[in-house]
Amino acid sequence: MKLLRFGPNGQEKPGLLDADGKIRDLTGVVADIDGGTITPESLERLRAIDPASLPLVEGEPRLGACVARPGKFICIGLNYADHAAETGAAIPDEPILFMKATSALSGPNDPIVKPRDSTKLDWEVELAFVVGTECRYVDEAQAEAAIAGYFVCNDVSERAFQLERGGTWDKGKGCDSFGPIGPWLVTADEVGDTSDLHMWLEVNGKRYQDGSTSTMIFRPGFILSYLSRFMSLQPGDIVTTGTPPGVGLGQNPNVWLHKGDRIALGIAGLGEQHQVVIEA
C-alpha cells in the first residue's frame, strides 16, 4: 500500500496510490497521514478498503511530505561502508545519531532553498522509515515489526554549516527544505526485504550516486532497536538511515549545488523525487 499527501503547502489531504498509479482521496476515511494513521490497526483498516471506492483525484497535484507532523526527525550518519570510505572516516562501531528540525520537511518535488551564506550545499539520497508502534527498549525483531513503512529522503546538507561552524552537524542539516520525503510512504509489507535496494541521485542529468542498501552498516531494525535505548519512539517519528557514496563532498574537486541546479533521485520500489535549487 502506498500512502501520500497531496495539495497546496499547508493544505495537504491524505491519499492512496492505486494499482494504476492514480491518486485516490482518503479524506473521508482519515484526517491525514500521520502518527494516528500508520499504526498497525489503522493500516489494517486502510488495507480493507477497495481503492476503486475512493474518489479519484484528477490531474497532477503537488505532493506534500508523505508523513505529517512527526515528533522526531532522526538521522544516521556514515551508515554506508563505501560512503565512510569516500569521506575518509572510519566505519563507526555504533550508529552516529543527529537530528533534523521537523521544519525541514518538505514535499518530494518542492524546491531546495539554498540558505543565506551557504557555500557548500550538498545532496544525499537515503532510505527512510516511519515508526508505527511505540518503542522503548525493544529488541531487533520487535523494532522490525514496529516499522510502518519506507520512503525516499534527500538528506540535504550544508557542509560548511555542518563541519566548519563549531558543531554540531545539526546546523547544516535542519534548514528549511532540507528534508524532502516521499513521493509516498510504502508500507513495510509491500517493501519486503530492504537489504539490496538500488539507490541513485543525479544533478543536472549527471549521475553522482548509484549505490545500494547492500552496503549499509546498520540495518533499519537494528537502528530502531538501538535508538530505543536512548529515547522512546512514537508512531509518526521518522528515521533516515544514511547515504551511499557519491555526495558532493566526496567528489575531487568538491561539487556543490547552486541556484537553478536540478536534482533527481530515487530508490527501487519507492519512487522518485525531483527538485530545483532556489535561493532564500
Short mmCIF file of C-alpha atoms in Angstrom, two decimals:
data_model
loop_
_atom_site.label_atom_id
_atom_site.label_comp_id
_atom_site.label_asym_id
_atom_site.label_seq_id
_atom_site.Cartn_x
_atom_site.Cartn_y
_atom_site.Cartn_z
CA MET A 1 0.00 0.00 0.00
CA LYS A 2 1.26 3.45 -0.95
CA LEU A 3 0.06 6.40 1.14
CA LEU A 4 0.65 10.04 0.28
CA ARG A 5 -0.40 13.62 0.93
CA PHE A 6 -1.46 15.93 -1.89
CA GLY A 7 -2.47 19.56 -2.30
CA PRO A 8 -1.09 23.05 -1.64
CA ASN A 9 1.52 23.53 1.08
CA GLY A 10 -0.23 23.59 4.44
CA GLN A 11 -3.49 22.28 2.97
CA GLU A 12 -2.49 18.71 2.11
CA LYS A 13 -5.08 15.94 2.04
CA PRO A 14 -4.46 12.22 2.66
CA GLY A 15 -4.37 9.95 -0.33
CA LEU A 16 -3.64 6.46 -1.59
CA LEU A 17 -1.92 5.45 -4.83
CA ASP A 18 -3.93 2.75 -6.59
CA ALA A 19 -2.61 -0.09 -8.76
CA ASP A 20 -2.88 2.09 -11.87
CA GLY A 21 -0.78 4.87 -10.36
CA LYS A 22 -3.79 7.12 -9.75
CA ILE A 23 -4.30 9.10 -6.56
CA ARG A 24 -7.38 8.24 -4.53
CA ASP A 25 -8.71 10.68 -1.92
CA LEU A 26 -8.72 9.35 1.66
CA THR A 27 -10.23 12.50 3.18
CA GLY A 28 -13.45 10.72 4.08
CA VAL A 29 -11.55 7.91 5.80
CA VAL A 30 -8.67 9.53 7.75
CA ALA A 31 -7.81 13.10 8.66
CA ASP A 32 -4.17 12.89 7.49
CA ILE A 33 -1.20 10.56 7.02
CA ASP A 34 0.41 10.90 10.44
CA GLY A 35 1.15 9.02 13.64
CA GLY A 36 -2.51 8.17 14.12
CA THR A 37 -2.87 6.73 10.63
CA ILE A 38 0.16 4.46 10.41
CA THR A 39 -0.42 2.30 13.48
CA PRO A 40 -0.90 -1.41 12.72
CA GLU A 41 -4.62 -1.20 13.49
CA SER A 42 -5.17 1.83 11.26
CA LEU A 43 -3.18 0.33 8.37
CA GLU A 44 -5.29 -2.84 8.55
CA ARG A 45 -8.45 -0.75 8.20
CA LEU A 46 -6.98 1.04 5.18
CA ARG A 47 -5.99 -2.26 3.53
CA ALA A 48 -9.59 -3.44 3.77
CA ILE A 49 -10.78 -0.54 1.57
CA ASP A 50 -11.28 -1.10 -2.16
CA PRO A 51 -9.30 1.77 -3.76
CA ALA A 52 -11.87 1.94 -6.55
CA SER A 53 -14.46 3.02 -3.97
CA LEU A 54 -12.44 6.17 -3.16
CA PRO A 55 -12.79 9.44 -5.10
CA LEU A 56 -10.31 9.77 -7.95
CA VAL A 57 -8.04 12.83 -7.80
CA GLU A 58 -7.82 14.47 -11.20
CA GLY A 59 -4.67 15.97 -12.70
CA GLU A 60 -1.23 16.01 -11.12
CA PRO A 61 -1.48 17.80 -7.78
CA ARG A 62 1.52 18.82 -5.72
CA LEU A 63 2.68 16.09 -3.36
CA GLY A 64 3.48 17.04 0.22
CA ALA A 65 5.74 15.31 2.71
CA CYS A 66 4.34 11.78 2.93
CA VAL A 67 4.18 11.89 6.76
CA ALA A 68 2.66 14.86 8.59
CA ARG A 69 3.83 16.34 11.88
CA PRO A 70 6.41 13.78 13.06
CA GLY A 71 7.50 14.24 16.65
CA LYS A 72 11.11 13.47 15.72
CA PHE A 73 13.22 13.50 12.55
CA ILE A 74 16.25 11.35 13.40
CA CYS A 75 19.22 10.73 11.10
CA ILE A 76 22.03 8.18 10.97
CA GLY A 77 25.43 9.36 9.77
CA LEU A 78 28.15 7.43 7.91
CA ASN A 79 25.98 4.31 7.72
CA TYR A 80 27.33 3.01 4.39
CA ALA A 81 30.80 1.45 4.33
CA ASP A 82 31.61 2.85 0.89
CA HIS A 83 30.37 6.34 1.84
CA ALA A 84 32.50 6.33 5.00
CA ALA A 85 35.48 5.39 2.81
CA GLU A 86 34.90 8.27 0.39
CA THR A 87 34.86 10.76 3.26
CA GLY A 88 37.98 9.27 4.84
CA ALA A 89 36.07 8.34 8.01
CA ALA A 90 36.42 5.12 9.94
CA ILE A 91 33.48 2.72 9.89
CA PRO A 92 31.57 3.53 13.09
CA ASP A 93 31.31 0.92 15.84
CA GLU A 94 27.84 2.21 16.76
CA PRO A 95 25.32 4.30 14.82
CA ILE A 96 26.07 8.03 14.64
CA LEU A 97 22.93 9.99 15.52
CA PHE A 98 21.88 13.54 14.69
CA MET A 99 18.56 15.30 14.26
CA LYS A 100 16.91 17.34 11.55
CA ALA A 101 14.44 20.00 12.56
CA THR A 102 10.91 18.85 11.74
CA SER A 103 10.50 22.23 9.99
CA ALA A 104 12.98 20.92 7.38
CA LEU A 105 10.30 18.57 6.00
CA SER A 106 9.08 19.33 2.50
CA GLY A 107 7.38 17.66 -0.41
CA PRO A 108 9.37 15.37 -2.73
CA ASN A 109 9.29 17.81 -5.62
CA ASP A 110 9.36 21.12 -3.71
CA PRO A 111 12.33 23.44 -4.30
CA ILE A 112 15.52 23.12 -2.26
CA VAL A 113 16.08 26.52 -0.66
CA LYS A 114 19.76 27.46 -0.55
CA PRO A 115 20.22 29.25 2.80
CA ARG A 116 21.75 32.67 3.15
CA ASP A 117 25.56 32.45 3.46
CA SER A 118 25.53 28.90 2.09
CA THR A 119 28.72 27.95 0.21
CA LYS A 120 28.71 24.13 0.29
CA LEU A 121 25.21 22.82 -0.41
CA ASP A 122 25.13 19.04 -0.86
CA TRP A 123 22.80 16.10 -1.52
CA GLU A 124 22.25 12.61 -0.05
CA VAL A 125 19.75 10.01 -1.28
CA GLU A 126 18.58 7.95 1.70
CA LEU A 127 16.19 5.20 2.71
CA ALA A 128 13.91 6.49 5.47
CA PHE A 129 11.26 4.78 7.57
CA VAL A 130 8.41 5.80 9.84
CA VAL A 131 7.65 4.25 13.21
CA GLY A 132 4.17 2.74 13.59
CA THR A 133 4.30 1.39 17.13
CA GLU A 134 5.66 2.97 20.29
CA CYS A 135 9.16 1.65 21.06
CA ARG A 136 11.06 1.57 24.33
CA TYR A 137 14.00 -0.82 24.81
CA VAL A 138 12.79 -3.09 22.01
CA ASP A 139 14.87 -5.88 20.52
CA GLU A 140 15.65 -6.02 16.82
CA ALA A 141 12.72 -8.27 15.90
CA GLN A 142 10.28 -6.04 17.78
CA ALA A 143 11.80 -2.98 16.11
CA GLU A 144 11.48 -4.51 12.66
CA ALA A 145 7.80 -5.19 13.33
CA ALA A 146 7.32 -1.59 14.52
CA ILE A 147 8.36 -0.06 11.17
CA ALA A 148 5.19 1.03 9.39
CA GLY A 149 6.72 1.86 6.04
CA TYR A 150 9.61 3.20 3.98
CA PHE A 151 10.19 6.15 1.65
CA VAL A 152 12.84 8.20 -0.13
CA CYS A 153 14.55 11.06 1.70
CA ASN A 154 17.00 13.62 0.34
CA ASP A 155 19.17 14.47 3.36
CA VAL A 156 20.09 17.90 2.01
CA SER A 157 23.18 19.19 3.81
CA GLU A 158 25.14 22.43 4.02
CA ARG A 159 28.68 21.17 4.65
CA ALA A 160 30.18 24.48 5.78
CA PHE A 161 27.40 24.87 8.37
CA GLN A 162 27.76 21.19 9.32
CA LEU A 163 31.54 20.91 9.60
CA GLU A 164 33.04 24.38 9.86
CA ARG A 165 30.77 26.33 12.22
CA GLY A 166 31.79 24.91 15.60
CA GLY A 167 29.46 21.86 15.72
CA THR A 168 27.06 20.21 15.77
CA TRP A 169 26.09 18.52 12.49
CA ASP A 170 22.53 19.72 13.07
CA LYS A 171 23.46 23.24 11.92
CA GLY A 172 23.92 22.01 8.37
CA LYS A 173 21.06 19.53 8.35
CA GLY A 174 17.92 21.26 9.59
CA CYS A 175 17.43 24.27 7.31
CA ASP A 176 14.03 24.77 5.68
CA SER A 177 13.51 22.38 2.72
CA PHE A 178 16.41 20.11 3.79
CA GLY A 179 14.12 17.10 4.35
CA PRO A 180 12.10 16.20 1.25
CA ILE A 181 10.33 12.87 1.87
CA GLY A 182 8.17 10.80 -0.45
CA PRO A 183 6.64 10.74 -3.02
CA TRP A 184 4.75 8.19 -0.97
CA LEU A 185 5.04 6.00 2.08
CA VAL A 186 5.23 2.35 1.02
CA THR A 187 4.06 0.05 3.80
CA ALA A 188 6.64 -2.40 5.14
CA ASP A 189 4.71 -5.47 3.96
CA GLU A 190 4.86 -4.22 0.37
CA VAL A 191 8.55 -3.27 0.51
CA GLY A 192 9.65 -6.58 1.99
CA ASP A 193 13.41 -7.13 2.12
CA THR A 194 15.36 -3.84 2.26
CA SER A 195 18.84 -5.41 2.10
CA ASP A 196 19.56 -4.66 -1.57
CA LEU A 197 17.53 -1.73 -2.88
CA HIS A 198 19.07 0.26 -5.73
CA MET A 199 19.53 3.97 -4.89
CA TRP A 200 20.52 6.77 -7.24
CA LEU A 201 20.81 10.56 -7.50
CA GLU A 202 21.53 12.88 -10.43
CA VAL A 203 22.35 16.58 -10.60
CA ASN A 204 21.61 18.31 -13.92
CA GLY A 205 21.38 14.89 -15.58
CA LYS A 206 24.74 13.60 -14.30
CA ARG A 207 24.55 10.57 -12.04
CA TYR A 208 26.60 11.02 -8.88
CA GLN A 209 25.11 8.40 -6.58
CA ASP A 210 24.49 4.89 -7.89
CA GLY A 211 24.52 2.53 -4.94
CA SER A 212 22.56 0.03 -2.91
CA THR A 213 21.34 -0.55 0.61
CA SER A 214 23.53 -3.67 0.50
CA THR A 215 26.48 -1.60 1.78
CA MET A 216 24.51 -0.28 4.76
CA ILE A 217 26.36 -0.94 8.03
CA PHE A 218 23.41 -0.89 10.45
CA ARG A 219 20.06 -2.21 9.18
CA PRO A 220 16.74 -0.45 9.88
CA GLY A 221 15.59 -2.92 12.54
CA PHE A 222 18.88 -2.64 14.40
CA ILE A 223 18.80 1.17 14.13
CA LEU A 224 15.33 1.42 15.64
CA SER A 225 16.22 -1.01 18.44
CA TYR A 226 19.38 0.99 19.13
CA LEU A 227 17.52 4.31 19.19
CA SER A 228 15.01 2.90 21.66
CA ARG A 229 17.81 2.57 24.23
CA PHE A 230 18.26 6.34 24.28
CA MET A 231 14.76 7.71 23.68
CA SER A 232 11.24 6.44 23.21
CA LEU A 233 9.90 6.38 19.67
CA GLN A 234 6.26 7.17 18.90
CA PRO A 235 4.08 6.49 15.86
CA GLY A 236 4.89 9.05 13.18
CA ASP A 237 8.56 9.51 14.13
CA ILE A 238 10.83 9.49 11.06
CA VAL A 239 14.30 7.92 10.83
CA THR A 240 16.53 8.32 7.78
CA THR A 241 19.31 5.79 7.53
CA GLY A 242 22.33 7.21 5.69
CA THR A 243 23.59 7.54 2.15
CA PRO A 244 25.76 5.57 -0.30
CA PRO A 245 28.85 7.19 -1.90
CA GLY A 246 28.71 9.93 -4.49
CA VAL A 247 27.87 13.02 -2.45
CA GLY A 248 29.28 16.40 -3.49
CA LEU A 249 31.70 16.37 -0.56
CA GLY A 250 33.18 13.14 -1.88
CA GLN A 251 33.99 14.49 -5.36
CA ASN A 252 37.51 15.62 -6.31
CA PRO A 253 37.22 18.53 -6.61
CA ASN A 254 34.11 19.00 -4.47
CA VAL A 255 30.83 19.70 -6.27
CA TRP A 256 28.21 21.95 -4.63
CA LEU A 257 24.65 22.85 -5.52
CA HIS A 258 23.81 26.29 -6.88
CA LYS A 259 20.71 28.22 -7.86
CA GLY A 260 18.97 26.58 -10.82
CA ASP A 261 20.52 23.14 -10.36
CA ARG A 262 18.10 20.25 -10.83
CA ILE A 263 18.20 17.14 -8.67
CA ALA A 264 16.55 13.79 -9.37
CA LEU A 265 16.77 10.83 -7.02
CA GLY A 266 15.04 7.56 -6.28
CA ILE A 267 15.06 4.14 -4.64
CA ALA A 268 13.81 0.95 -6.27
CA GLY A 269 10.15 0.39 -5.44
CA LEU A 270 9.81 3.66 -3.51
CA GLY A 271 9.52 6.22 -6.31
CA GLU A 272 11.43 9.34 -7.33
CA GLN A 273 11.92 12.94 -6.27
CA HIS A 274 12.67 15.96 -8.49
CA GLN A 275 13.87 19.28 -7.09
CA VAL A 276 15.32 22.59 -8.25
CA VAL A 277 17.57 24.79 -6.14
CA ILE A 278 16.40 28.32 -5.38
CA GLU A 279 17.86 30.99 -3.10
CA ALA A 280 16.42 32.03 0.24
#
